[in-house]
Amino acid sequence: MTTTSNKAVFFDRDGTLNVDIDYLHRPEDFIWIEGAKEAIKYVNDKGYLAILVTNQSGVARGYYPEDDVINVYNWMNEELSKIGAHLDALFYCPHHPTGKVLQYAKECTCRKPAAGMVDEACAKFHIDRSKSFLIGDGDRDMECARRAGITGIHYQTGNLLECIKDFC
């Protein structure tokens, strides 16, 4: 039995797809990074899965519920659909070791720089790590990519589409 092998671009959210504001959890506060929507469409058109992987410690800290994370993701996809783009999946970590909400106050294997979110996505979608990338703005994103065995793209500033075109 042969398993189809997919390729993926894993996107960090805050600081990569949107302007990083502390504990973003409302669509009305979301500001797209220049070229972010177009970068997602570009990877869609190139046959990559576009997967969001994001630490959301605001859940563990009691700042907002998990539903807010999902609502922002759904809103992002509504906005992306206007240009014929989409995110294929959301993987997020609601945990933090010093969180105030007990069920989320723990060490875990999904919080970046750990590779748990990428590993889970790779298993679920049969992703070929050698053909995949993780793009993020932080050192923890690059460490996550390294631990997951995929190429990390360190986004710093400028147009995200132009940054990603160099890799896929």
PDB file of C-alpha atoms in Angstrom:
ATOM      1  CA  MET A   1       0.000   0.000   0.000  1.00  0.00           C
ATOM      2  CA  THR A   2       1.440   3.346  -1.046  1.00  0.00           C
ATOM      3  CA  THR A   3       0.730   6.458   0.994  1.00  0.00           C
ATOM      4  CA  THR A   4       0.456   9.733  -0.864  1.00  0.00           C
ATOM      5  CA  SER A   5       3.127  12.106   0.320  1.00  0.00           C
ATOM      6  CA  ASN A   6       2.193  15.765   0.711  1.00  0.00           C
ATOM      7  CA  LYS A   7       4.391  18.792   1.039  1.00  0.00           C
ATOM      8  CA  ALA A   8       3.534  21.613   3.435  1.00  0.00           C
ATOM      9  CA  VAL A   9       4.431  25.105   4.497  1.00  0.00           C
ATOM     10  CA  PHE A  10       3.926  25.555   8.218  1.00  0.00           C
ATOM     11  CA  PHE A  11       3.212  29.167   9.132  1.00  0.00           C
ATOM     12  CA  ASP A  12       3.752  30.722  12.531  1.00  0.00           C
ATOM     13  CA  ARG A  13       0.992  33.256  13.169  1.00  0.00           C
ATOM     14  CA  ASP A  14       1.978  36.223  15.340  1.00  0.00           C
ATOM     15  CA  GLY A  15       4.829  38.202  13.788  1.00  0.00           C
ATOM     16  CA  THR A  16       4.722  36.162  10.576  1.00  0.00           C
ATOM     17  CA  LEU A  17       1.188  36.359   9.195  1.00  0.00           C
ATOM     18  CA  ASN A  18       0.007  39.237  11.361  1.00  0.00           C
ATOM     19  CA  VAL A  19       1.485  42.156  13.231  1.00  0.00           C
ATOM     20  CA  ASP A  20       2.397  40.793  16.658  1.00  0.00           C
ATOM     21  CA  ILE A  21       0.323  42.352  19.399  1.00  0.00           C
ATOM     22  CA  ASP A  22       0.229  40.839  22.850  1.00  0.00           C
ATOM     23  CA  TYR A  23      -2.264  37.980  23.080  1.00  0.00           C
ATOM     24  CA  LEU A  24      -4.186  38.604  19.869  1.00  0.00           C
ATOM     25  CA  HIS A  25      -7.530  36.842  20.146  1.00  0.00           C
ATOM     26  CA  ARG A  26     -10.035  39.036  18.285  1.00  0.00           C
ATOM     27  CA  PRO A  27     -10.354  39.366  14.508  1.00  0.00           C
ATOM     28  CA  GLU A  28     -10.836  43.124  14.807  1.00  0.00           C
ATOM     29  CA  ASP A  29      -7.287  43.408  16.206  1.00  0.00           C
ATOM     30  CA  PHE A  30      -5.708  41.315  13.429  1.00  0.00           C
ATOM     31  CA  ILE A  31      -3.480  43.214  10.971  1.00  0.00           C
ATOM     32  CA  TRP A  32      -2.028  41.159   8.117  1.00  0.00           C
ATOM     33  CA  ILE A  33       1.712  41.370   7.448  1.00  0.00           C
ATOM     34  CA  GLU A  34       2.467  42.731   3.981  1.00  0.00           C
ATOM     35  CA  GLY A  35       2.261  39.881   1.471  1.00  0.00           C
ATOM     36  CA  ALA A  36       0.967  37.325   3.986  1.00  0.00           C
ATOM     37  CA  LYS A  37      -2.316  36.531   2.265  1.00  0.00           C
ATOM     38  CA  GLU A  38      -0.544  36.386  -1.068  1.00  0.00           C
ATOM     39  CA  ALA A  39       2.133  34.069   0.387  1.00  0.00           C
ATOM     40  CA  ILE A  40      -0.570  31.644   1.509  1.00  0.00           C
ATOM     41  CA  LYS A  41      -2.190  31.764  -1.936  1.00  0.00           C
ATOM     42  CA  TYR A  42       1.226  31.212  -3.518  1.00  0.00           C
ATOM     43  CA  VAL A  43       1.855  28.021  -1.532  1.00  0.00           C
ATOM     44  CA  ASN A  44      -1.725  26.867  -2.213  1.00  0.00           C
ATOM     45  CA  ASP A  45      -1.130  27.353  -5.944  1.00  0.00           C
ATOM     46  CA  LYS A  46       2.224  25.509  -5.747  1.00  0.00           C
ATOM     47  CA  GLY A  47       0.514  22.438  -4.276  1.00  0.00           C
ATOM     48  CA  TYR A  48       1.679  22.833  -0.677  1.00  0.00           C
ATOM     49  CA  LEU A  49      -0.589  22.385   2.296  1.00  0.00           C
ATOM     50  CA  ALA A  50      -0.701  25.658   4.260  1.00  0.00           C
ATOM     51  CA  ILE A  51      -0.765  24.806   7.965  1.00  0.00           C
ATOM     52  CA  LEU A  52      -0.897  27.234  10.863  1.00  0.00           C
ATOM     53  CA  VAL A  53       1.204  26.283  13.911  1.00  0.00           C
ATOM     54  CA  THR A  54       0.935  28.741  16.774  1.00  0.00           C
ATOM     55  CA  ASN A  55       1.668  28.951  20.485  1.00  0.00           C
ATOM     56  CA  GLN A  56      -1.348  30.421  22.261  1.00  0.00           C
ATOM     57  CA  SER A  57      -0.319  30.721  25.904  1.00  0.00           C
ATOM     58  CA  GLY A  58      -3.051  33.325  26.448  1.00  0.00           C
ATOM     59  CA  VAL A  59      -5.395  30.352  26.909  1.00  0.00           C
ATOM     60  CA  ALA A  60      -3.284  28.949  29.772  1.00  0.00           C
ATOM     61  CA  ARG A  61      -2.892  32.417  31.236  1.00  0.00           C
ATOM     62  CA  GLY A  62      -6.684  32.847  31.328  1.00  0.00           C
ATOM     63  CA  TYR A  63      -6.729  35.790  28.916  1.00  0.00           C
ATOM     64  CA  TYR A  64      -9.098  34.140  26.432  1.00  0.00           C
ATOM     65  CA  PRO A  65     -10.704  30.730  25.740  1.00  0.00           C
ATOM     66  CA  GLU A  66      -9.700  28.237  23.064  1.00  0.00           C
ATOM     67  CA  ASP A  67     -12.782  29.254  21.074  1.00  0.00           C
ATOM     68  CA  ASP A  68     -11.135  32.634  20.423  1.00  0.00           C
ATOM     69  CA  VAL A  69      -8.132  30.933  18.793  1.00  0.00           C
ATOM     70  CA  ILE A  70     -10.464  28.963  16.526  1.00  0.00           C
ATOM     71  CA  ASN A  71     -12.595  32.036  15.750  1.00  0.00           C
ATOM     72  CA  VAL A  72      -9.528  34.017  14.627  1.00  0.00           C
ATOM     73  CA  TYR A  73      -8.437  31.072  12.443  1.00  0.00           C
ATOM     74  CA  ASN A  74     -11.905  30.840  10.865  1.00  0.00           C
ATOM     75  CA  TRP A  75     -11.902  34.607  10.262  1.00  0.00           C
ATOM     76  CA  MET A  76      -8.461  34.327   8.632  1.00  0.00           C
ATOM     77  CA  ASN A  77      -9.828  31.712   6.231  1.00  0.00           C
ATOM     78  CA  GLU A  78     -12.831  33.913   5.434  1.00  0.00           C
ATOM     79  CA  GLU A  79     -10.435  36.743   4.548  1.00  0.00           C
ATOM     80  CA  LEU A  80      -8.185  34.430   2.551  1.00  0.00           C
ATOM     81  CA  SER A  81     -11.134  33.056   0.563  1.00  0.00           C
ATOM     82  CA  LYS A  82     -11.629  36.548  -0.914  1.00  0.00           C
ATOM     83  CA  ILE A  83      -8.392  36.060  -2.890  1.00  0.00           C
ATOM     84  CA  GLY A  84      -8.848  32.339  -3.552  1.00  0.00           C
ATOM     85  CA  ALA A  85      -6.526  31.214  -0.747  1.00  0.00           C
ATOM     86  CA  HIS A  86      -6.922  29.071   2.367  1.00  0.00           C
ATOM     87  CA  LEU A  87      -5.198  27.546   5.352  1.00  0.00           C
ATOM     88  CA  ASP A  88      -5.611  23.775   5.376  1.00  0.00           C
ATOM     89  CA  ALA A  89      -5.331  23.229   9.115  1.00  0.00           C
ATOM     90  CA  LEU A  90      -4.789  24.834  12.493  1.00  0.00           C
ATOM     91  CA  PHE A  91      -2.517  23.359  15.132  1.00  0.00           C
ATOM     92  CA  TYR A  92      -2.114  25.398  18.296  1.00  0.00           C
ATOM     93  CA  CYS A  93      -0.664  24.972  21.743  1.00  0.00           C
ATOM     94  CA  PRO A  94      -2.804  26.388  24.570  1.00  0.00           C
ATOM     95  CA  HIS A  95      -0.307  25.335  27.266  1.00  0.00           C
ATOM     96  CA  HIS A  96       2.179  27.224  29.373  1.00  0.00           C
ATOM     97  CA  PRO A  97       4.063  25.878  32.413  1.00  0.00           C
ATOM     98  CA  THR A  98       3.122  28.883  34.566  1.00  0.00           C
ATOM     99  CA  GLY A  99      -0.446  29.245  33.289  1.00  0.00           C
ATOM    100  CA  LYS A 100      -3.288  30.213  35.624  1.00  0.00           C
ATOM    101  CA  VAL A 101      -5.842  27.809  34.096  1.00  0.00           C
ATOM    102  CA  LEU A 102      -4.939  24.465  35.654  1.00  0.00           C
ATOM    103  CA  GLN A 103      -5.868  22.218  32.746  1.00  0.00           C
ATOM    104  CA  TYR A 104      -3.405  24.133  30.525  1.00  0.00           C
ATOM    105  CA  ALA A 105      -0.679  24.866  33.086  1.00  0.00           C
ATOM    106  CA  LYS A 106       1.847  22.216  32.118  1.00  0.00           C
ATOM    107  CA  GLU A 107       4.932  21.301  30.154  1.00  0.00           C
ATOM    108  CA  CYS A 108       3.959  19.720  26.852  1.00  0.00           C
ATOM    109  CA  THR A 109       5.372  18.447  23.603  1.00  0.00           C
ATOM    110  CA  CYS A 110       3.373  20.819  21.401  1.00  0.00           C
ATOM    111  CA  ARG A 111       4.651  24.222  22.569  1.00  0.00           C
ATOM    112  CA  LYS A 112       7.295  25.543  20.189  1.00  0.00           C
ATOM    113  CA  PRO A 113      10.249  25.077  20.149  1.00  0.00           C
ATOM    114  CA  ALA A 114       9.046  21.486  20.662  1.00  0.00           C
ATOM    115  CA  ALA A 115       7.995  19.849  17.405  1.00  0.00           C
ATOM    116  CA  GLY A 116       4.700  18.302  18.547  1.00  0.00           C
ATOM    117  CA  MET A 117       2.394  20.400  16.363  1.00  0.00           C
ATOM    118  CA  VAL A 118       4.486  19.745  13.244  1.00  0.00           C
ATOM    119  CA  ASP A 119       4.797  16.039  14.088  1.00  0.00           C
ATOM    120  CA  GLU A 120       1.027  15.738  14.543  1.00  0.00           C
ATOM    121  CA  ALA A 121       0.340  17.506  11.243  1.00  0.00           C
ATOM    122  CA  CYS A 122       2.886  15.346   9.411  1.00  0.00           C
ATOM    123  CA  ALA A 123       1.236  12.181  10.704  1.00  0.00           C
ATOM    124  CA  LYS A 124      -2.313  13.371   9.980  1.00  0.00           C
ATOM    125  CA  PHE A 125      -1.619  14.656   6.455  1.00  0.00           C
ATOM    126  CA  HIS A 126       1.190  12.248   5.392  1.00  0.00           C
ATOM    127  CA  ILE A 127       3.638  15.112   4.929  1.00  0.00           C
ATOM    128  CA  ASP A 128       7.069  14.598   3.424  1.00  0.00           C
ATOM    129  CA  ARG A 129       9.343  16.595   5.716  1.00  0.00           C
ATOM    130  CA  SER A 130      12.109  16.828   3.100  1.00  0.00           C
ATOM    131  CA  LYS A 131       9.795  18.861   0.840  1.00  0.00           C
ATOM    132  CA  SER A 132       8.337  21.047   3.593  1.00  0.00           C
ATOM    133  CA  PHE A 133       9.141  24.316   5.346  1.00  0.00           C
ATOM    134  CA  LEU A 134       8.299  26.194   8.525  1.00  0.00           C
ATOM    135  CA  ILE A 135       8.264  29.975   8.297  1.00  0.00           C
ATOM    136  CA  GLY A 136       8.386  32.004  11.479  1.00  0.00           C
ATOM    137  CA  ASP A 137       9.816  35.136  13.007  1.00  0.00           C
ATOM    138  CA  GLY A 138      11.382  33.713  16.157  1.00  0.00           C
ATOM    139  CA  ASP A 139      14.266  31.542  17.267  1.00  0.00           C
ATOM    140  CA  ARG A 140      11.757  29.083  18.767  1.00  0.00           C
ATOM    141  CA  ASP A 141      10.219  28.652  15.291  1.00  0.00           C
ATOM    142  CA  MET A 142      13.620  27.844  13.808  1.00  0.00           C
ATOM    143  CA  GLU A 143      14.361  25.413  16.640  1.00  0.00           C
ATOM    144  CA  CYS A 144      10.970  23.773  16.102  1.00  0.00           C
ATOM    145  CA  ALA A 145      11.788  23.323  12.403  1.00  0.00           C
ATOM    146  CA  ARG A 146      15.169  21.822  13.282  1.00  0.00           C
ATOM    147  CA  ARG A 147      13.631  19.397  15.786  1.00  0.00           C
ATOM    148  CA  ALA A 148      10.929  18.425  13.290  1.00  0.00           C
ATOM    149  CA  GLY A 149      13.467  17.753  10.563  1.00  0.00           C
ATOM    150  CA  ILE A 150      12.155  20.391   8.153  1.00  0.00           C
ATOM    151  CA  THR A 151      13.686  23.521   6.658  1.00  0.00           C
ATOM    152  CA  GLY A 152      13.154  26.685   8.679  1.00  0.00           C
ATOM    153  CA  ILE A 153      12.643  30.060   6.990  1.00  0.00           C
ATOM    154  CA  HIS A 154      13.393  32.927   9.366  1.00  0.00           C
ATOM    155  CA  TYR A 155      11.095  35.804   8.419  1.00  0.00           C
ATOM    156  CA  GLN A 156      12.188  39.164   9.791  1.00  0.00           C
ATOM    157  CA  THR A 157      10.627  42.039   7.868  1.00  0.00           C
ATOM    158  CA  GLY A 158       9.292  42.999   4.474  1.00  0.00           C
ATOM    159  CA  ASN A 159       6.912  41.313   2.107  1.00  0.00           C
ATOM    160  CA  LEU A 160       6.234  37.715   3.193  1.00  0.00           C
ATOM    161  CA  LEU A 161       5.461  36.597  -0.356  1.00  0.00           C
ATOM    162  CA  GLU A 162       8.872  37.760  -1.575  1.00  0.00           C
ATOM    163  CA  CYS A 163      10.531  35.939   1.334  1.00  0.00           C
ATOM    164  CA  ILE A 164       8.805  32.638   0.643  1.00  0.00           C
ATOM    165  CA  LYS A 165       9.327  32.677  -3.148  1.00  0.00           C
ATOM    166  CA  ASP A 166      13.017  32.018  -2.555  1.00  0.00           C
ATOM    167  CA  PHE A 167      12.173  28.608  -1.069  1.00  0.00           C
ATOM    168  CA  CYS A 168       9.173  27.177  -2.872  1.00  0.00           C
TER     169      CYS A 168
END
